[in-house]
CSV table of C-alpha atoms in Angstrom, one decimal:
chain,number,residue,atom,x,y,z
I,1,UNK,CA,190.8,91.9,-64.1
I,2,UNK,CA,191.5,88.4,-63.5
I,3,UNK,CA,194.0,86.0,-65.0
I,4,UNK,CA,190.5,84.0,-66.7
I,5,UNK,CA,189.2,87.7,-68.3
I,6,UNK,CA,192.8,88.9,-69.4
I,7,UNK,CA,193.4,88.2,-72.8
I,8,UNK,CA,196.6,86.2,-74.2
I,9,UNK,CA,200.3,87.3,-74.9
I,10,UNK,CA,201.4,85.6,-77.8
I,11,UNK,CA,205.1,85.0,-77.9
I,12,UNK,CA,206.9,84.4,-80.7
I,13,UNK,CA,210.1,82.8,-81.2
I,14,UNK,CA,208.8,80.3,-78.1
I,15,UNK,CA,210.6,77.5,-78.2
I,16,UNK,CA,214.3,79.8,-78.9
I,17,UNK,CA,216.1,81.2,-76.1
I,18,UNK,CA,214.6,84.5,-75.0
I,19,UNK,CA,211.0,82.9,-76.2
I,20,UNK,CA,211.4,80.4,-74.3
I,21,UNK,CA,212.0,82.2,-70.8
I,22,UNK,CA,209.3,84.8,-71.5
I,23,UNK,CA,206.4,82.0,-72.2
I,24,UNK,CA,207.7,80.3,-68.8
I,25,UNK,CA,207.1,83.8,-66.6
I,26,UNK,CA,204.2,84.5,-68.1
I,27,UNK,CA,203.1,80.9,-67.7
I,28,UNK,CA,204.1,80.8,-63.7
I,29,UNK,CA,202.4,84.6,-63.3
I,30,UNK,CA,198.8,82.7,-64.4
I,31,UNK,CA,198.8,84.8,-67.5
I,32,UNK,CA,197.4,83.2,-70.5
I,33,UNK,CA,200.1,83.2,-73.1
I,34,UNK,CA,200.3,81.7,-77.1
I,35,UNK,CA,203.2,80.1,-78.3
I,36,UNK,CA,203.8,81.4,-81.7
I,37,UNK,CA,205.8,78.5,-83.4
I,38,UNK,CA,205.5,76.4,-86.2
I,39,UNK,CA,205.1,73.5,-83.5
I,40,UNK,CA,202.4,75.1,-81.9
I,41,UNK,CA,198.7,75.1,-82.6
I,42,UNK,CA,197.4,76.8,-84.2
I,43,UNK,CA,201.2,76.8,-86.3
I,44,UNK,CA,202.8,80.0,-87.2
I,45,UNK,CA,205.8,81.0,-89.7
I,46,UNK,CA,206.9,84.1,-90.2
I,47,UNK,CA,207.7,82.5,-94.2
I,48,UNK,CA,204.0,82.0,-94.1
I,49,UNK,CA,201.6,85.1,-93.9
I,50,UNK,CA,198.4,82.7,-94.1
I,51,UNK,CA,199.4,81.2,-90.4
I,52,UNK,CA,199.1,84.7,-88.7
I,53,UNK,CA,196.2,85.8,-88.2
I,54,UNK,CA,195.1,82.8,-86.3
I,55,UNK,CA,197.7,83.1,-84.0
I,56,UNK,CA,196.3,87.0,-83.5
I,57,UNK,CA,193.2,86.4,-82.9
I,58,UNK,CA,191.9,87.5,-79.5
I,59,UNK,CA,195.8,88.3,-78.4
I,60,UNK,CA,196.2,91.8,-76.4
I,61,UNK,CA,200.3,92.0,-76.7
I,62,UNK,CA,202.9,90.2,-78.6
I,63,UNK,CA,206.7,89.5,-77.6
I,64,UNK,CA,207.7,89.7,-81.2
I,65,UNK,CA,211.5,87.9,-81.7
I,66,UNK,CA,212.2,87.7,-85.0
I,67,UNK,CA,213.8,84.4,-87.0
I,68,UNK,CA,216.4,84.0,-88.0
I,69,UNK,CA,217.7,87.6,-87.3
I,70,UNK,CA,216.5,91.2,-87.6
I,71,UNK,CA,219.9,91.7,-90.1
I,72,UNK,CA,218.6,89.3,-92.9
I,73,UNK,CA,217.4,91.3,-95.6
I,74,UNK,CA,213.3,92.0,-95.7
I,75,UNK,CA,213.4,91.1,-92.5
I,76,UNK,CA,211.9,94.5,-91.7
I,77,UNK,CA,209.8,94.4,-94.5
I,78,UNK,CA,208.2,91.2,-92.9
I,79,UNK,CA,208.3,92.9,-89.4
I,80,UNK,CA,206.4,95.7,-90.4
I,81,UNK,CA,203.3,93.5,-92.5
I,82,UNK,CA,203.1,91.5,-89.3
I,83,UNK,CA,202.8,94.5,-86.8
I,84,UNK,CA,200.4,96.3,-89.4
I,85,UNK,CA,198.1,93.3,-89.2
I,86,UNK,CA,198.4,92.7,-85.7
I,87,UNK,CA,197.0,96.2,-84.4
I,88,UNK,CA,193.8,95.2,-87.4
I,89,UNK,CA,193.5,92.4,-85.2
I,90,UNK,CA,193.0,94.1,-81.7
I,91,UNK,CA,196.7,94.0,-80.6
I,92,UNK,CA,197.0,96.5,-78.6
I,93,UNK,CA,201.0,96.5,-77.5
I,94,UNK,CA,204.3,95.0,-79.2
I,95,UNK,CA,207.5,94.2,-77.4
I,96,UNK,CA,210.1,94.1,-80.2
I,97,UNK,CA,213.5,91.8,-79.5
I,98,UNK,CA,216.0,94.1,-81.3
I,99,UNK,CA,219.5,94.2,-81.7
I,100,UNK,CA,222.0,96.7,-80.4
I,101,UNK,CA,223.8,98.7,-83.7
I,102,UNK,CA,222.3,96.8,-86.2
I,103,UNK,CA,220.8,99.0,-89.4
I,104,UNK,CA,218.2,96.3,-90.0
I,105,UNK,CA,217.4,96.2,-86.4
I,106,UNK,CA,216.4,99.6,-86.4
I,107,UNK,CA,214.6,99.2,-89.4
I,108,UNK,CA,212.6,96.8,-88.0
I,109,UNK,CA,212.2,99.2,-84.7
I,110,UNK,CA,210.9,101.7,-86.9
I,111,UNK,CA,208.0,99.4,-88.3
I,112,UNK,CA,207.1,98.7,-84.8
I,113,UNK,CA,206.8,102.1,-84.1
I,114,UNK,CA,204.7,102.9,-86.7
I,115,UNK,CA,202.1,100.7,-86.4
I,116,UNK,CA,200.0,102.1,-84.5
I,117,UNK,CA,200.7,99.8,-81.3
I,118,UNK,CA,201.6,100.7,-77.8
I,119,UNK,CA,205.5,99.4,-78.1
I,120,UNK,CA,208.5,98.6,-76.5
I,121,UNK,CA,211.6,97.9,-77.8
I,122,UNK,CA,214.1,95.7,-75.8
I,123,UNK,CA,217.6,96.5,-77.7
I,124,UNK,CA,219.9,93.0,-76.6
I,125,UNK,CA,224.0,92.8,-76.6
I,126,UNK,CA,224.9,89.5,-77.3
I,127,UNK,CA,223.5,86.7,-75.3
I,128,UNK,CA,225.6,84.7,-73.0
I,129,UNK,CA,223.8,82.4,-73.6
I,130,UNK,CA,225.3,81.7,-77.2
I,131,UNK,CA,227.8,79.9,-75.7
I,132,UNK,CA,225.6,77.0,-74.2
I,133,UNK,CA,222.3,77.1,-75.6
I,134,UNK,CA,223.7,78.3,-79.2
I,135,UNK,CA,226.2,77.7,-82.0
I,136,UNK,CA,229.2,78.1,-79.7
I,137,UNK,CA,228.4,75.1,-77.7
I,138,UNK,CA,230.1,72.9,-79.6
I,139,UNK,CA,233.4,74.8,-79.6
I,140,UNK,CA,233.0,75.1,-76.2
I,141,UNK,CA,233.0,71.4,-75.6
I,142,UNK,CA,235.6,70.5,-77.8
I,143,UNK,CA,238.1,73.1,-76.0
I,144,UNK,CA,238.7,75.5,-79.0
I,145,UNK,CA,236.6,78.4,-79.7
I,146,UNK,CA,237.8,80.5,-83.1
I,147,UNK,CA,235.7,83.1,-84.7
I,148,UNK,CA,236.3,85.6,-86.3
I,149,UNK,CA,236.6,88.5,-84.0
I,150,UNK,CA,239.1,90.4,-82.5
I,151,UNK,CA,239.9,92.3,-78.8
I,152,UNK,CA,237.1,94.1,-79.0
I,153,UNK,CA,234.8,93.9,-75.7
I,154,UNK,CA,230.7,93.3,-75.7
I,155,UNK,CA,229.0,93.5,-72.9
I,156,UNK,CA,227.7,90.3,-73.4
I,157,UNK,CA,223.3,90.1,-71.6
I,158,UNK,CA,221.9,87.1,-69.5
I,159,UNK,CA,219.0,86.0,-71.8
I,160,UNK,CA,217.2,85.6,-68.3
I,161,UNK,CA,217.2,89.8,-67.8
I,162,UNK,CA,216.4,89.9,-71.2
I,163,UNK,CA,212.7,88.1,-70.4
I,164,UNK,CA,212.5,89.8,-67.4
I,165,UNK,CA,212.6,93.4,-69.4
I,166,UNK,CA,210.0,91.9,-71.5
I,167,UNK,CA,208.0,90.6,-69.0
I,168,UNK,CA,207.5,93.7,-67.4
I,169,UNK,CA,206.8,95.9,-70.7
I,170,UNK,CA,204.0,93.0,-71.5
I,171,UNK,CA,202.2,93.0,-68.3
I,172,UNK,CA,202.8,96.6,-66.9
I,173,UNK,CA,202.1,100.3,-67.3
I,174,UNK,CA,205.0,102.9,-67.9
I,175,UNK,CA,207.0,100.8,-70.6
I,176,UNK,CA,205.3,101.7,-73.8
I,177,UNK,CA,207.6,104.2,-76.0
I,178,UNK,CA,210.7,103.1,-74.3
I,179,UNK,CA,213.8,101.4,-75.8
I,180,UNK,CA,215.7,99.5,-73.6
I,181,UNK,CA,219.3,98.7,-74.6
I,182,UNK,CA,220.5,95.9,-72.6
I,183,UNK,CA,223.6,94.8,-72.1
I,184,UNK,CA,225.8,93.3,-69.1
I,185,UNK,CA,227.7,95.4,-66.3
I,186,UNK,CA,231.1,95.3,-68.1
I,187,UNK,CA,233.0,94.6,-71.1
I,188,UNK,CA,234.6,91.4,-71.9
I,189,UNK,CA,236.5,90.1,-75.3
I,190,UNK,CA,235.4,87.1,-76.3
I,191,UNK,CA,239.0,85.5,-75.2
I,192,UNK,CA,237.6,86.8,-71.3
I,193,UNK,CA,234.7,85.7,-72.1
I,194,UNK,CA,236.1,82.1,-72.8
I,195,UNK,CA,238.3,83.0,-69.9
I,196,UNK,CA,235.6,82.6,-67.5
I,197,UNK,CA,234.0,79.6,-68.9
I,198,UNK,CA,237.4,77.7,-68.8
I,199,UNK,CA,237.3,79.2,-64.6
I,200,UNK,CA,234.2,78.2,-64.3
I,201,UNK,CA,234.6,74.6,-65.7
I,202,UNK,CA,237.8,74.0,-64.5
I,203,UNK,CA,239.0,72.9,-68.0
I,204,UNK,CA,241.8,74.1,-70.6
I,205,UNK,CA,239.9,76.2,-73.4
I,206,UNK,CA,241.4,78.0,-75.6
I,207,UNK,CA,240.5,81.0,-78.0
I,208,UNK,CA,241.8,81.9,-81.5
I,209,UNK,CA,240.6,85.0,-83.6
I,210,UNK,CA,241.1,83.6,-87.1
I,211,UNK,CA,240.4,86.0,-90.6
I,212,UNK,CA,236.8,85.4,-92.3
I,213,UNK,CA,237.8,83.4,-94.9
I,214,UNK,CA,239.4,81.1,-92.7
I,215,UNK,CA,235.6,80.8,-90.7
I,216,UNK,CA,233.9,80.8,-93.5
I,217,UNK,CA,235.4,77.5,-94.7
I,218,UNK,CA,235.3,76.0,-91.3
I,219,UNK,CA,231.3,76.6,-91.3
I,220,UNK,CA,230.7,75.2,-94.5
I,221,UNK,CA,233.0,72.3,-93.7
I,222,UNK,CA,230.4,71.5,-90.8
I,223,UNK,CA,227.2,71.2,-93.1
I,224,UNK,CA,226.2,74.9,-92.1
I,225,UNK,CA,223.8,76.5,-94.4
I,226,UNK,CA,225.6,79.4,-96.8
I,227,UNK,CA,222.6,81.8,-95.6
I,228,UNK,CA,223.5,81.0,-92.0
I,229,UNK,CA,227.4,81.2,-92.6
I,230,UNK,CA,226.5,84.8,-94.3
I,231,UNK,CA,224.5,86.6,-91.0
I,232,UNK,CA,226.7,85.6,-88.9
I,233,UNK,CA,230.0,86.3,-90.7
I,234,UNK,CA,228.0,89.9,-90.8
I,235,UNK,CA,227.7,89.9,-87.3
I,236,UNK,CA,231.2,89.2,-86.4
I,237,UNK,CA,232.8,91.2,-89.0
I,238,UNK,CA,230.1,94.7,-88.5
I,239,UNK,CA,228.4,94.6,-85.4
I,240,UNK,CA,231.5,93.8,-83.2
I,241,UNK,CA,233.5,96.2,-84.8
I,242,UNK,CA,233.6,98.0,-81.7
I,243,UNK,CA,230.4,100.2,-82.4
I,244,UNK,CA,228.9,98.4,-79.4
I,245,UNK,CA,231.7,98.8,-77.0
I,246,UNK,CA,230.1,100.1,-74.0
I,247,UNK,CA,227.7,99.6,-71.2
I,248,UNK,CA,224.2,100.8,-71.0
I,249,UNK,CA,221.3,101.1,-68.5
I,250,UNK,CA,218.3,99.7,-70.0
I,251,UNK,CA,217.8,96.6,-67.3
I,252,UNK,CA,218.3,99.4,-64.4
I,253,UNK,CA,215.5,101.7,-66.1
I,254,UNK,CA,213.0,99.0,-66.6
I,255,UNK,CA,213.9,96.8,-63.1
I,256,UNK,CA,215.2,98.7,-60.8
I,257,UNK,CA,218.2,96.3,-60.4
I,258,UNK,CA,221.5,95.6,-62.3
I,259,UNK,CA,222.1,93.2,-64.8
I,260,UNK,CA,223.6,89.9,-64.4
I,261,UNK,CA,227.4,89.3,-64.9
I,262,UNK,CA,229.1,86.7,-67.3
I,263,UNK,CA,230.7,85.0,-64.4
I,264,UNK,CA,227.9,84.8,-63.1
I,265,UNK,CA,226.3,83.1,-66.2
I,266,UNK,CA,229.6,81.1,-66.2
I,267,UNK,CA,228.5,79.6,-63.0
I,268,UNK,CA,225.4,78.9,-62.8
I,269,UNK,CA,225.5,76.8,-66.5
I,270,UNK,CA,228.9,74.9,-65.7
I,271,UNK,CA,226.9,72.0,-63.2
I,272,UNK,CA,224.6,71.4,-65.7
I,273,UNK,CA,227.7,69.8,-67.7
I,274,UNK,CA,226.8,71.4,-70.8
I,275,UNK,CA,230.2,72.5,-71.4
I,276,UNK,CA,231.6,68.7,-70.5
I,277,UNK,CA,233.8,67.6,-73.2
């Protein structure tokens, strides 16, 4: 089948980080592709039920990325109403941006697997990429980074292995029913992790695991939103409680190669001076 008689991906969450990355491969492999965004056209929202099925129709697969997380509650509620309706509309496989030891996560991976669609579920560590495309940045730049975390190591993934895993379940044969935890080739702290930006950049920037409360205070000081402040407190304080301190293979199993490394990551990012104070 040609790229002209192949029916279109639609990938949501296009214009965030993993989104983003799969609509460009797609894009550049001459497959057509939807952007599911409420900037796009035809819009979409996942607040809005009456924007999807437009953005379904005629669609064969869906990268389906969740916003704002998978851990806000009826998120998987939502997940499930949207998969259920896609496979009414003719999609015939879902490629499901999870999150590694996450209850609503799974709750959400369960929904995908029940409706009826081919599916793939791409199970992500924490992206490196929160620290320059994200809501670390800033700390970054200023040359303190405190959070509310302790020694415990992540394997922090490249969002750029993350699409690639996608990709492939998308556009080839031998993914469907598979779940793919990603994550990078070792454990770092976040401290490390900083630790190899500061290498990287050549600059002094330091690290400081502070109590909840403490970050809490500090968000809300900045203008963030209290529902923001909650999921990711949640996330600091549950998911890296050490439940997701170890490596897996899910990049090997679905490439055939081994995942990128934070120093890597470190880099690569550093010459674009996003990091530049």
């Amino acid at each position: 089948m040609s790229a002209n008689e192949q029916k279109p991906v639609l990938v949501l969450g296009a214009t965030g980080r993993t989104g983003r990355r799969v609509f460009e491969r797609l894009s550049i492999a001459g497959r057509p592709v939807r952007a599911g965004s409420r900037s796009a056209t035809p819009p979409f929202d996942w607040t809005e039920p009456a924007t999807w099925p437009a953005v379904l129709a005629g669609i064969d697969a869906v990268y389906l990325s969740y916003q704002p997380d998978l851990a806000v509650p009826g998120a998987a509620e939502v997940v499930r109403e949207f998969t259920e309706l896609a496979v009414r509309s003719g999609v015939r496989r879902v490629v499901l941006l999870s999150g590694r030891g996450e209850p609503g996560a799974q709750r959400a991976e369960a929904a995908v697997r029940e409706s009826g669609a081919e599916w793939t579920v791409v199970r992500a560590a924490w992206f490196q990429q929160n620290f320059s495309e994200d809501f670390l940045v800033e700390a970054v730049r200023a040359g303190e980074v405190a959070l509310p975390v302790g020694a415990v190591g992540e394997p922090f993934v490249d969002a750029d292995d993350i699409a690639d895993v996608a990709v492939a379940a998308l556009t080839e044969e031998g993914h469907a029913g598979q779940v793919y935890e990603v994550t990078g080739p070792r454990l770092l702290t976040f401290a490390e992790a900083i630790g190899e930006i500061a290498a990287a950049t050549g600059r002094d920037i330091a690290f400081a695991s502070i109590g909840a409360e403490r970050y809490r205070a500090a968000m809300a000081e900045h203008g963030v939103p209290p529902e923001v402040v909650s999921m990711v407190e949640h996330l600091f304080t549950e998911v890296l409680d050490g439940r997701n301190a170890h490596l897996t293979d899910g990049v090997r199993r679905a490439l055939g190669r081994e995942p990128r490394d934070f120093a890597d990551y470190a880099r690569r990012t550093a010459p674009t001076g996003v990091w530049n104070a």
